[in-house]
DNA sequence: TTAGTGGGTTGGAAATCCGAACCCACCTTC
DNA sequence: GAAGGTGGGTTCGGATTTCCAACCCACTAA
C-alpha cells in the first residue's frame, strides 16, 4: 500500500482489515473473550489469532484482562473504541443477510429500543440496521452525497464529484 | 477458515474482506471506475487489482462496461448490490475519522438530505453517519442488542447473551 | 516515427497463512 | 502419584498470497 488516496476507510482497514480481525471483534462483542473460544468461533489458526490479538490490544480496541493468576489467564475485552466498530459489523451483517443468504439467516439480533415502558413487558423487535445522518435524521442515499477530498491532487470525478473553487463543475 | 460460527459478517468478508476490495468499492462509488484510476487511487498492484475486479464482477458487485471498442476498454461500475455496501464504507470512515485522525479529516462528505427545497438554494450539511434501527428509529446502542444464533451449538455467552426458551425477558 | 496511454500478463522474491505439533502450568480423577 | 484434560500459547515447515517491476499489445497523438 504505497501512496494511495488518503482516506479514513483505508486507515481503518489497515488496522482491522486483516483476516479474522473483525471476526474477533464480533466474538468479543458477543461475549466470547477467551483465546480458545476465539479459536473455535472464528476459525483462525492459533498463531494468527495471537498476532491479531496483540495488534488489537496495541491499537486500543481490546484490553487484556487477567481473570486468573496461577496460572495466568486472560480474556480480551472490547474497549469503548472497539465497541464503536459495531456499526461496521452490523452493516456487514445486514448486507450479507440481504445478498448472500439462501434460506434462514444464521443469526437474528433483537433490539430493545424505544425507551422501554417502565414496569411493562420489555419486548424487543428484530434489528434492521440503517445508516442515517445524525444531522438531518434521514436515511443516507448514495445520490445525496457529495465527496470533498481535503488533500490537493486527490479529486473525485464521478457523479459524486466535488465542485470546488472554480465556477465550472467537475468532470 | 474451516468451521467457524456461521455468520453473515464472515460470509460478507469472505467476499469483500480481501485487501483492496473495499477500497475498490470506495473508488467506484466516488466515480473512479477505470483500471488505472483504481491502480493509482487504491495503491493496489495491478495484478492484484485484476483478480479483485474479477471477483467483484463475478459476485455481482461490479459490472464491466465497455466504453470503447478498438481498443476494447472497460470501466467497472458498481451494481446496486455494490452500492449497498456503502453503509459499510461510511461506518468505517466515521470510525477512522473519530479514532485515527490527528488533524483534519482526509475527506468530508456533504449530505443533501431533508428533501431539497424545490427552487431554493440547495445547501448540504456535513454527513454524520449513525446506525439506527429501521423498526423503531432509534440509534443502535450495544447494550440494547441481544443476539439469537439460529444454528444449534453456536450460542453466545456474554452480556449480549441469548436468553432462549425461558420466559423472562432480557435486561 | 516516436512517444504515450490504457489495460492488462508474467516472473521471481517477500510476506502471510496454515495445520499440526509441541510446551508448560495447573486441575481432576483414578 | 500417574494419567489425562484444559487453557493459552509458541514453533515448525510448507503452501498460498502478495508484491513489485518489467514486459506486452493495441491504439492515439504529435
CSV table of C-alpha atoms (C1' of nucleotides) in Angstrom, one decimal:
chain,number,residue,atom,x,y,z
A,1,UNK,CA,0.0,0.0,0.0
A,2,UNK,CA,2.3,2.7,-1.2
A,3,UNK,CA,0.7,6.0,-2.0
A,4,UNK,CA,-3.0,5.8,-2.3
A,5,UNK,CA,-5.8,8.2,-1.7
A,6,UNK,CA,-5.6,9.4,1.9
A,7,UNK,CA,-8.7,8.1,3.5
A,8,UNK,CA,-10.1,7.1,6.8
A,9,UNK,CA,-11.5,3.9,5.3
A,10,UNK,CA,-8.0,2.8,4.3
A,11,UNK,CA,-6.6,3.7,7.6
A,12,UNK,CA,-9.3,1.9,9.5
A,13,UNK,CA,-8.9,-1.2,7.3
A,14,UNK,CA,-5.1,-1.1,7.8
A,15,UNK,CA,-6.0,-1.7,11.5
A,16,UNK,CA,-8.9,-4.1,11.3
A,17,UNK,CA,-8.9,-5.3,7.7
A,18,UNK,CA,-6.7,-8.2,8.2
A,19,UNK,CA,-8.3,-11.6,8.1
A,20,UNK,CA,-10.1,-12.5,11.2
A,21,UNK,CA,-9.7,-9.2,13.0
A,22,UNK,CA,-13.3,-8.2,12.5
A,23,UNK,CA,-14.5,-11.7,13.4
A,24,UNK,CA,-12.5,-11.4,16.7
A,25,UNK,CA,-14.3,-8.1,17.4
A,26,UNK,CA,-17.6,-9.8,16.6
A,27,UNK,CA,-16.9,-12.5,19.1
A,28,UNK,CA,-15.8,-10.3,21.9
A,29,UNK,CA,-18.9,-8.2,21.3
A,30,UNK,CA,-20.9,-11.3,21.7
A,31,UNK,CA,-19.1,-12.1,24.9
A,32,UNK,CA,-16.6,-14.8,23.7
A,33,UNK,CA,-13.5,-13.2,25.1
A,34,UNK,CA,-11.1,-16.1,25.7
A,35,UNK,CA,-8.4,-17.4,23.5
A,36,UNK,CA,-9.9,-20.9,22.8
A,37,UNK,CA,-13.3,-19.5,22.3
A,38,UNK,CA,-11.9,-17.2,19.7
A,39,UNK,CA,-10.1,-20.0,18.0
A,40,UNK,CA,-13.2,-22.1,17.8
A,41,UNK,CA,-15.6,-19.4,16.8
A,42,UNK,CA,-13.5,-17.5,14.3
A,43,UNK,CA,-11.7,-20.5,12.8
A,44,UNK,CA,-8.4,-18.6,13.0
A,45,UNK,CA,-5.2,-20.6,13.4
A,46,UNK,CA,-3.8,-20.1,16.8
A,47,UNK,CA,-0.7,-18.2,15.9
A,48,UNK,CA,-2.6,-15.9,13.6
A,49,UNK,CA,-5.0,-15.2,16.4
A,50,UNK,CA,-2.1,-14.4,18.7
A,51,UNK,CA,-0.8,-11.8,16.4
A,52,UNK,CA,-4.2,-10.3,15.7
A,53,UNK,CA,-4.9,-10.0,19.4
A,54,UNK,CA,-1.6,-8.3,20.0
A,55,UNK,CA,-2.4,-5.8,17.3
A,56,UNK,CA,-5.8,-5.1,18.5
A,57,UNK,CA,-4.7,-4.7,22.1
A,58,UNK,CA,-1.9,-2.3,21.0
A,59,UNK,CA,-4.3,-0.3,19.0
A,60,UNK,CA,-6.6,0.1,22.0
A,61,UNK,CA,-9.5,-1.9,20.6
A,62,UNK,CA,-9.2,-4.7,23.1
A,63,UNK,CA,-7.9,-4.9,26.6
A,64,UNK,CA,-6.2,-7.9,28.1
A,65,UNK,CA,-7.7,-8.6,31.4
A,66,UNK,CA,-6.4,-11.2,33.8
A,67,UNK,CA,-9.1,-13.4,35.2
A,68,UNK,CA,-6.8,-15.8,36.9
A,69,UNK,CA,-3.3,-15.7,38.4
A,70,UNK,CA,-1.7,-19.1,38.8
A,71,UNK,CA,-1.9,-20.0,36.1
A,72,UNK,CA,-2.0,-16.5,34.4
A,73,UNK,CA,-5.1,-16.5,32.2
A,74,UNK,CA,-6.5,-13.6,30.2
A,75,UNK,CA,-9.6,-12.5,28.5
A,76,UNK,CA,-9.8,-10.0,25.8
A,77,UNK,CA,-12.5,-7.4,26.3
A,78,UNK,CA,-13.5,-4.8,23.8
A,79,UNK,CA,-12.7,-1.2,24.8
A,80,UNK,CA,-15.1,1.6,24.0
A,81,UNK,CA,-13.3,2.2,20.8
A,82,UNK,CA,-13.6,-1.5,19.9
A,83,UNK,CA,-17.3,-1.5,20.6
A,84,UNK,CA,-17.7,1.6,18.4
A,85,UNK,CA,-16.8,-0.6,15.5
A,86,UNK,CA,-20.1,-2.4,16.0
A,87,UNK,CA,-21.8,-0.3,13.3
A,88,UNK,CA,-19.4,-1.7,10.8
A,89,UNK,CA,-20.3,-5.2,11.9
A,90,UNK,CA,-24.0,-4.5,11.8
A,91,UNK,CA,-23.9,-3.1,8.3
A,92,UNK,CA,-21.7,-6.0,7.1
A,93,UNK,CA,-24.2,-8.4,8.6
A,94,UNK,CA,-27.2,-6.7,7.1
A,95,UNK,CA,-25.6,-6.8,3.7
A,96,UNK,CA,-24.8,-10.5,3.9
A,97,UNK,CA,-28.3,-11.3,5.2
A,98,UNK,CA,-29.7,-9.5,2.2
A,99,UNK,CA,-27.5,-10.7,-0.6
A,100,UNK,CA,-25.7,-13.9,0.5
A,101,UNK,CA,-28.3,-15.9,2.3
A,102,UNK,CA,-30.2,-18.7,0.7
A,103,UNK,CA,-32.5,-19.7,3.5
A,104,UNK,CA,-32.6,-18.5,7.1
A,105,UNK,CA,-30.2,-16.0,8.5
A,106,UNK,CA,-27.6,-17.5,10.8
A,107,UNK,CA,-28.2,-15.0,13.5
A,108,UNK,CA,-31.0,-12.7,14.4
A,109,UNK,CA,-30.5,-9.6,16.5
A,110,UNK,CA,-33.2,-8.4,18.9
A,111,UNK,CA,-33.3,-4.7,19.6
A,112,UNK,CA,-34.7,-3.3,22.8
A,113,UNK,CA,-35.2,0.3,21.7
A,114,UNK,CA,-37.8,2.9,22.1
A,115,UNK,CA,-37.4,3.6,25.8
A,116,UNK,CA,-38.7,0.5,27.5
A,117,UNK,CA,-42.1,1.0,29.1
A,118,UNK,CA,-41.3,1.2,32.8
A,119,UNK,CA,-42.9,-1.7,34.5
A,120,UNK,CA,-44.5,-3.2,31.5
A,121,UNK,CA,-43.3,-6.2,29.4
A,122,UNK,CA,-40.0,-5.4,27.9
A,123,UNK,CA,-40.2,-6.7,24.4
A,124,UNK,CA,-37.8,-6.3,21.7
A,125,UNK,CA,-38.1,-6.3,17.9
A,126,UNK,CA,-35.8,-7.5,15.2
A,127,UNK,CA,-33.0,-5.1,14.4
A,128,UNK,CA,-33.0,-3.7,11.0
A,129,UNK,CA,-29.9,-1.5,10.8
A,130,UNK,CA,-30.0,1.5,8.6
A,131,UNK,CA,-27.4,4.3,8.2
A,132,UNK,CA,-28.9,7.7,8.8
A,133,UNK,CA,-27.4,11.2,9.0
A,134,UNK,CA,-27.3,12.5,12.6
A,135,UNK,CA,-27.7,16.0,11.3
A,136,UNK,CA,-31.0,15.6,9.4
A,137,UNK,CA,-32.1,12.2,10.6
A,138,UNK,CA,-32.7,10.9,7.1
A,139,UNK,CA,-31.6,7.6,5.7
A,140,UNK,CA,-28.4,8.1,3.7
A,141,UNK,CA,-28.8,7.5,0.0
A,142,UNK,CA,-25.8,7.4,-2.4
A,143,UNK,CA,-27.2,10.1,-4.6
A,144,UNK,CA,-27.5,12.5,-1.7
A,145,UNK,CA,-23.8,12.5,-1.1
A,146,UNK,CA,-21.0,14.7,-2.4
A,147,UNK,CA,-17.4,14.0,-1.6
A,148,UNK,CA,-15.0,16.7,-0.8
A,149,UNK,CA,-11.4,15.4,-0.6
A,150,UNK,CA,-9.3,17.7,1.5
A,151,UNK,CA,-5.9,16.7,0.0
A,152,UNK,CA,-4.9,18.5,-3.2
A,153,UNK,CA,-4.4,16.2,-6.0
A,154,UNK,CA,-7.0,13.7,-4.9
A,155,UNK,CA,-10.1,15.0,-6.5
A,156,UNK,CA,-13.1,12.8,-7.4
A,157,UNK,CA,-14.6,12.8,-10.8
A,158,UNK,CA,-17.8,10.8,-10.8
A,159,UNK,CA,-21.4,11.5,-10.0
A,160,UNK,CA,-20.4,12.4,-6.5
A,161,UNK,CA,-17.9,14.9,-7.9
A,162,UNK,CA,-16.6,17.8,-6.0
A,163,UNK,CA,-17.4,21.2,-7.3
A,164,UNK,CA,-14.6,23.2,-5.8
A,165,UNK,CA,-13.3,26.8,-6.1
A,166,UNK,CA,-13.8,27.1,-9.8
A,167,UNK,CA,-17.0,28.1,-11.4
A,168,UNK,CA,-17.3,25.3,-13.8
A,169,UNK,CA,-18.4,21.9,-12.5
A,170,UNK,CA,-16.2,18.9,-12.4
A,171,UNK,CA,-16.0,16.0,-14.9
B,1,UNK,CA,-11.4,-20.7,7.6
B,2,UNK,CA,-12.5,-24.2,8.4
B,3,UNK,CA,-15.6,-24.4,10.6
B,4,UNK,CA,-16.4,-21.2,12.4
B,5,UNK,CA,-19.6,-19.6,13.6
B,6,UNK,CA,-22.0,-19.4,10.7
B,7,UNK,CA,-22.4,-15.7,10.2
B,8,UNK,CA,-23.3,-13.2,7.6
B,9,UNK,CA,-20.4,-11.0,8.7
B,10,UNK,CA,-17.9,-13.8,7.9
B,11,UNK,CA,-19.6,-14.5,4.6
B,12,UNK,CA,-19.6,-10.9,3.5
B,13,UNK,CA,-16.0,-10.6,4.5
B,14,UNK,CA,-15.1,-13.7,2.5
B,15,UNK,CA,-16.3,-11.7,-0.5
B,16,UNK,CA,-15.0,-8.2,0.1
B,17,UNK,CA,-12.6,-8.6,3.0
B,18,UNK,CA,-9.6,-9.2,1.0
B,19,UNK,CA,-7.0,-6.4,0.8
B,20,UNK,CA,-8.1,-3.5,-1.5
B,21,UNK,CA,-11.6,-4.9,-2.3
B,22,UNK,CA,-13.4,-2.3,-0.2
B,23,UNK,CA,-11.1,0.4,-1.5
B,24,UNK,CA,-12.1,-0.5,-5.0
B,25,UNK,CA,-15.7,-0.2,-4.0
B,26,UNK,CA,-14.9,3.2,-2.4
B,27,UNK,CA,-13.4,4.4,-5.7
B,28,UNK,CA,-16.1,3.2,-8.0
B,29,UNK,CA,-18.6,4.8,-5.6
B,30,UNK,CA,-16.6,8.1,-6.0
B,31,UNK,CA,-16.7,7.7,-9.7
B,32,UNK,CA,-13.2,6.4,-10.4
B,33,UNK,CA,-14.2,3.4,-12.5
B,34,UNK,CA,-11.2,2.7,-14.7
B,35,UNK,CA,-8.3,0.4,-14.2
B,36,UNK,CA,-5.5,2.9,-14.0
B,37,UNK,CA,-7.6,5.2,-11.8
B,38,UNK,CA,-8.1,2.3,-9.5
B,39,UNK,CA,-4.4,1.4,-9.5
B,40,UNK,CA,-3.5,5.0,-8.6
B,41,UNK,CA,-6.2,5.6,-6.0
B,42,UNK,CA,-6.1,2.3,-4.1
B,43,UNK,CA,-2.4,1.7,-4.4
B,44,UNK,CA,-3.1,-1.9,-5.3
B,45,UNK,CA,-0.6,-3.8,-7.5
B,46,UNK,CA,-2.0,-4.2,-11.0
B,47,UNK,CA,-2.2,-8.0,-10.9
B,48,UNK,CA,-3.9,-8.0,-7.5
B,49,UNK,CA,-6.4,-5.4,-8.8
B,50,UNK,CA,-7.1,-7.6,-11.8
B,51,UNK,CA,-8.1,-10.6,-9.6
B,52,UNK,CA,-10.1,-8.4,-7.2
B,53,UNK,CA,-12.0,-6.9,-10.1
B,54,UNK,CA,-12.7,-10.3,-11.5
B,55,UNK,CA,-14.0,-11.5,-8.1
B,56,UNK,CA,-16.2,-8.5,-7.6
B,57,UNK,CA,-17.7,-8.7,-11.1
B,58,UNK,CA,-18.4,-12.4,-10.6
B,59,UNK,CA,-20.0,-11.7,-7.3
B,60,UNK,CA,-22.3,-9.1,-8.9
B,61,UNK,CA,-20.9,-6.1,-7.1
B,62,UNK,CA,-19.4,-4.5,-10.2
B,63,UNK,CA,-20.3,-4.7,-13.8
B,64,UNK,CA,-17.7,-4.4,-16.6
B,65,UNK,CA,-19.0,-2.0,-19.1
B,66,UNK,CA,-17.2,-1.3,-22.4
B,67,UNK,CA,-16.7,2.3,-23.2
B,68,UNK,CA,-14.6,1.7,-26.2
B,69,UNK,CA,-14.1,-0.9,-28.9
B,70,UNK,CA,-10.8,-0.7,-30.7
B,71,UNK,CA,-9.1,-1.0,-28.4
B,72,UNK,CA,-11.5,-2.7,-26.0
B,73,UNK,CA,-11.6,-0.7,-22.9
B,74,UNK,CA,-13.8,-1.2,-19.9
B,75,UNK,CA,-14.9,0.6,-16.8
B,76,UNK,CA,-16.1,-1.0,-13.6
B,77,UNK,CA,-19.4,0.3,-12.4
B,78,UNK,CA,-20.9,-0.6,-9.1
B,79,UNK,CA,-24.1,-2.5,-9.3
B,80,UNK,CA,-27.0,-1.9,-6.9
B,81,UNK,CA,-25.7,-4.6,-4.7
B,82,UNK,CA,-22.3,-2.9,-4.7
B,83,UNK,CA,-23.6,0.4,-3.8
B,84,UNK,CA,-25.5,-1.2,-1.0
B,85,UNK,CA,-22.2,-1.8,0.7
B,86,UNK,CA,-21.8,2.0,1.1
B,87,UNK,CA,-23.1,1.9,4.6
B,88,UNK,CA,-20.1,-0.3,5.5
B,89,UNK,CA,-17.7,2.2,3.9
B,90,UNK,CA,-19.4,5.1,5.7
B,91,UNK,CA,-19.2,3.5,9.1
B,92,UNK,CA,-15.6,2.5,8.6
B,93,UNK,CA,-14.8,6.1,7.6
B,94,UNK,CA,-16.7,7.5,10.5
B,95,UNK,CA,-14.7,5.3,12.9
B,96,UNK,CA,-11.4,6.2,11.3
B,97,UNK,CA,-12.2,9.9,11.5
B,98,UNK,CA,-13.0,9.6,15.1
B,99,UNK,CA,-10.2,7.4,16.3
B,100,UNK,CA,-7.3,7.6,13.8
B,101,UNK,CA,-7.1,11.1,12.7
B,102,UNK,CA,-4.6,13.6,14.2
B,103,UNK,CA,-5.6,16.8,12.4
B,104,UNK,CA,-8.0,17.3,9.6
B,105,UNK,CA,-10.0,14.5,8.1
B,106,UNK,CA,-8.9,13.5,4.6
B,107,UNK,CA,-12.3,13.7,3.2
B,108,UNK,CA,-15.6,15.4,4.1
B,109,UNK,CA,-18.9,14.1,2.8
B,110,UNK,CA,-21.7,16.6,2.2
B,111,UNK,CA,-25.2,15.4,2.6
B,112,UNK,CA,-28.1,16.8,0.7
B,113,UNK,CA,-30.9,15.4,2.8
B,114,UNK,CA,-34.2,16.7,4.1
B,115,UNK,CA,-36.0,16.9,0.7
B,116,UNK,CA,-34.3,19.8,-1.0
B,117,UNK,CA,-36.4,22.9,-1.2
B,118,UNK,CA,-37.5,22.9,-4.8
B,119,UNK,CA,-36.2,26.0,-6.4
B,120,UNK,CA,-34.4,27.4,-3.5
B,121,UNK,CA,-30.7,27.2,-2.6
B,122,UNK,CA,-29.8,23.6,-2.3
B,123,UNK,CA,-27.4,23.5,0.6
B,124,UNK,CA,-26.0,20.4,2.2
B,125,UNK,CA,-24.6,19.7,5.5
B,126,UNK,CA,-21.8,17.5,6.7
B,127,UNK,CA,-22.7,13.9,6.9
B,128,UNK,CA,-22.5,12.3,10.3
B,129,UNK,CA,-23.4,8.7,9.7
B,130,UNK,CA,-25.2,6.9,12.5
B,131,UNK,CA,-26.7,3.4,12.6
B,132,UNK,CA,-30.3,3.3,13.6
B,133,UNK,CA,-33.0,0.7,13.7
B,134,UNK,CA,-35.4,1.0,10.9
B,135,UNK,CA,-38.1,-0.5,13.1
B,136,UNK,CA,-38.1,2.0,16.0
B,137,UNK,CA,-35.9,4.7,14.5
B,138,UNK,CA,-33.5,4.9,17.4
B,139,UNK,CA,-29.7,4.9,17.3
B,140,UNK,CA,-28.5,1.4,18.0
B,141,UNK,CA,-26.5,1.0,21.2
B,142,UNK,CA,-24.6,-2.1,22.0
B,143,UNK,CA,-26.5,-2.7,25.3
B,144,UNK,CA,-29.8,-2.7,23.5
B,145,UNK,CA,-29.0,-5.7,21.5
B,146,UNK,CA,-29.5,-9.4,22.1
B,147,UNK,CA,-28.1,-12.0,19.7
B,148,UNK,CA,-30.0,-15.1,18.8
B,149,UNK,CA,-27.9,-17.5,16.9
B,150,UNK,CA,-30.1,-19.8,14.8
B,151,UNK,CA,-27.6,-22.6,14.5
B,152,UNK,CA,-27.6,-25.2,17.3
B,153,UNK,CA,-24.2,-25.3,19.0
B,154,UNK,CA,-23.3,-21.7,18.4
B,155,UNK,CA,-24.7,-20.0,21.4
B,156,UNK,CA,-23.4,-16.8,22.8
B,157,UNK,CA,-22.4,-16.4,26.4
B,158,UNK,CA,-21.7,-12.8,27.1
B,159,UNK,CA,-23.6,-9.6,28.1
B,160,UNK,CA,-25.5,-9.9,24.8
B,161,UNK,CA,-26.3,-13.5,25.7
B,162,UNK,CA,-29.3,-15.2,24.4
B,163,UNK,CA,-32.0,-16.0,26.8
B,164,UNK,CA,-33.8,-18.7,25.0
B,165,UNK,CA,-36.7,-20.9,26.0
B,166,UNK,CA,-37.2,-19.3,29.4
B,167,UNK,CA,-40.0,-16.9,29.8
B,168,UNK,CA,-38.2,-14.0,31.4
B,169,UNK,CA,-37.1,-11.2,29.2
B,170,UNK,CA,-33.6,-9.7,28.8
B,171,UNK,CA,-32.1,-6.8,30.6
C,1,DT,C1',8.2,7.9,-36.4
C,2,DT,C1',8.4,8.3,-31.8
C,3,DA,C1',6.2,8.7,-27.6
C,4,DG,C1',2.4,8.0,-24.6
C,5,DT,C1',-1.8,5.7,-22.6
C,6,DG,C1',-5.0,2.1,-21.1
C,7,DG,C1',-5.3,-2.4,-19.7
C,8,DG,C1',-3.6,-5.8,-18.6
C,9,DT,C1',0.1,-10.5,-18.0
C,10,DT,C1',4.3,-12.7,-16.3
C,11,DG,C1',8.1,-14.0,-13.1
C,12,DG,C1',10.5,-14.2,-9.0
C,13,DA,C1',11.1,-12.6,-4.3
C,14,DA,C1',8.8,-11.5,0.0
C,15,DA,C1',5.3,-11.7,3.3
C,16,DT,C1',1.4,-14.3,5.2
C,17,DC,C1',-1.2,-18.0,6.3
C,18,DC,C1',-1.9,-22.6,7.7
C,19,DG,C1',-2.1,-27.1,10.4
C,20,DA,C1',-0.1,-29.8,13.4
C,21,DA,C1',2.8,-30.5,16.9
C,22,DC,C1',4.9,-29.1,21.0
C,23,DC,C1',5.2,-26.8,25.6
C,24,DC,C1',4.1,-25.6,30.3
C,25,DA,C1',1.4,-24.9,34.4
C,26,DC,C1',-2.4,-26.2,36.6
C,27,DC,C1',-6.6,-29.3,37.9
C,28,DT,C1',-9.0,-33.5,38.3
C,29,DT,C1',-9.7,-38.4,38.5
C,30,DC,C1',-8.2,-43.0,39.2
D,1,DG,C1',1.2,-40.3,42.2
D,2,DA,C1',0.3,-41.3,37.4
D,3,DA,C1',-2.7,-40.2,33.6
D,4,DG,C1',-5.4,-37.3,31.4
D,5,DG,C1',-7.6,-32.8,30.4
D,6,DT,C1',-7.7,-27.7,29.8
D,7,DG,C1',-6.2,-23.0,28.9
D,8,DG,C1',-3.0,-20.3,26.5
D,9,DG,C1',0.0,-20.0,23.9
D,10,DT,C1',4.9,-20.8,20.7
D,11,DT,C1',7.4,-23.1,16.9
D,12,DC,C1',8.0,-25.5,12.7
D,13,DG,C1',8.0,-26.2,7.7
D,14,DG,C1',5.3,-25.9,3.8
D,15,DA,C1',1.6,-23.8,1.0
D,16,DT,C1',-0.6,-19.6,-0.5
D,17,DT,C1',-0.8,-14.7,-1.4
D,18,DT,C1',1.1,-10.5,-2.2
D,19,DC,C1',4.2,-7.5,-4.0
D,20,DC,C1',6.7,-5.1,-7.5
D,21,DA,C1',8.9,-4.4,-11.7
D,22,DA,C1',9.1,-5.5,-16.2
D,23,DC,C1',7.0,-6.7,-20.2
D,24,DC,C1',3.4,-6.8,-23.8
D,25,DC,C1',-0.1,-5.3,-27.1
D,26,DA,C1',-3.3,-2.1,-29.4
D,27,DC,C1',-4.2,2.1,-30.3
D,28,DT,C1',-3.8,7.6,-30.5
D,29,DA,C1',-1.5,12.0,-30.7
D,30,DA,C1',2.5,14.9,-32.1
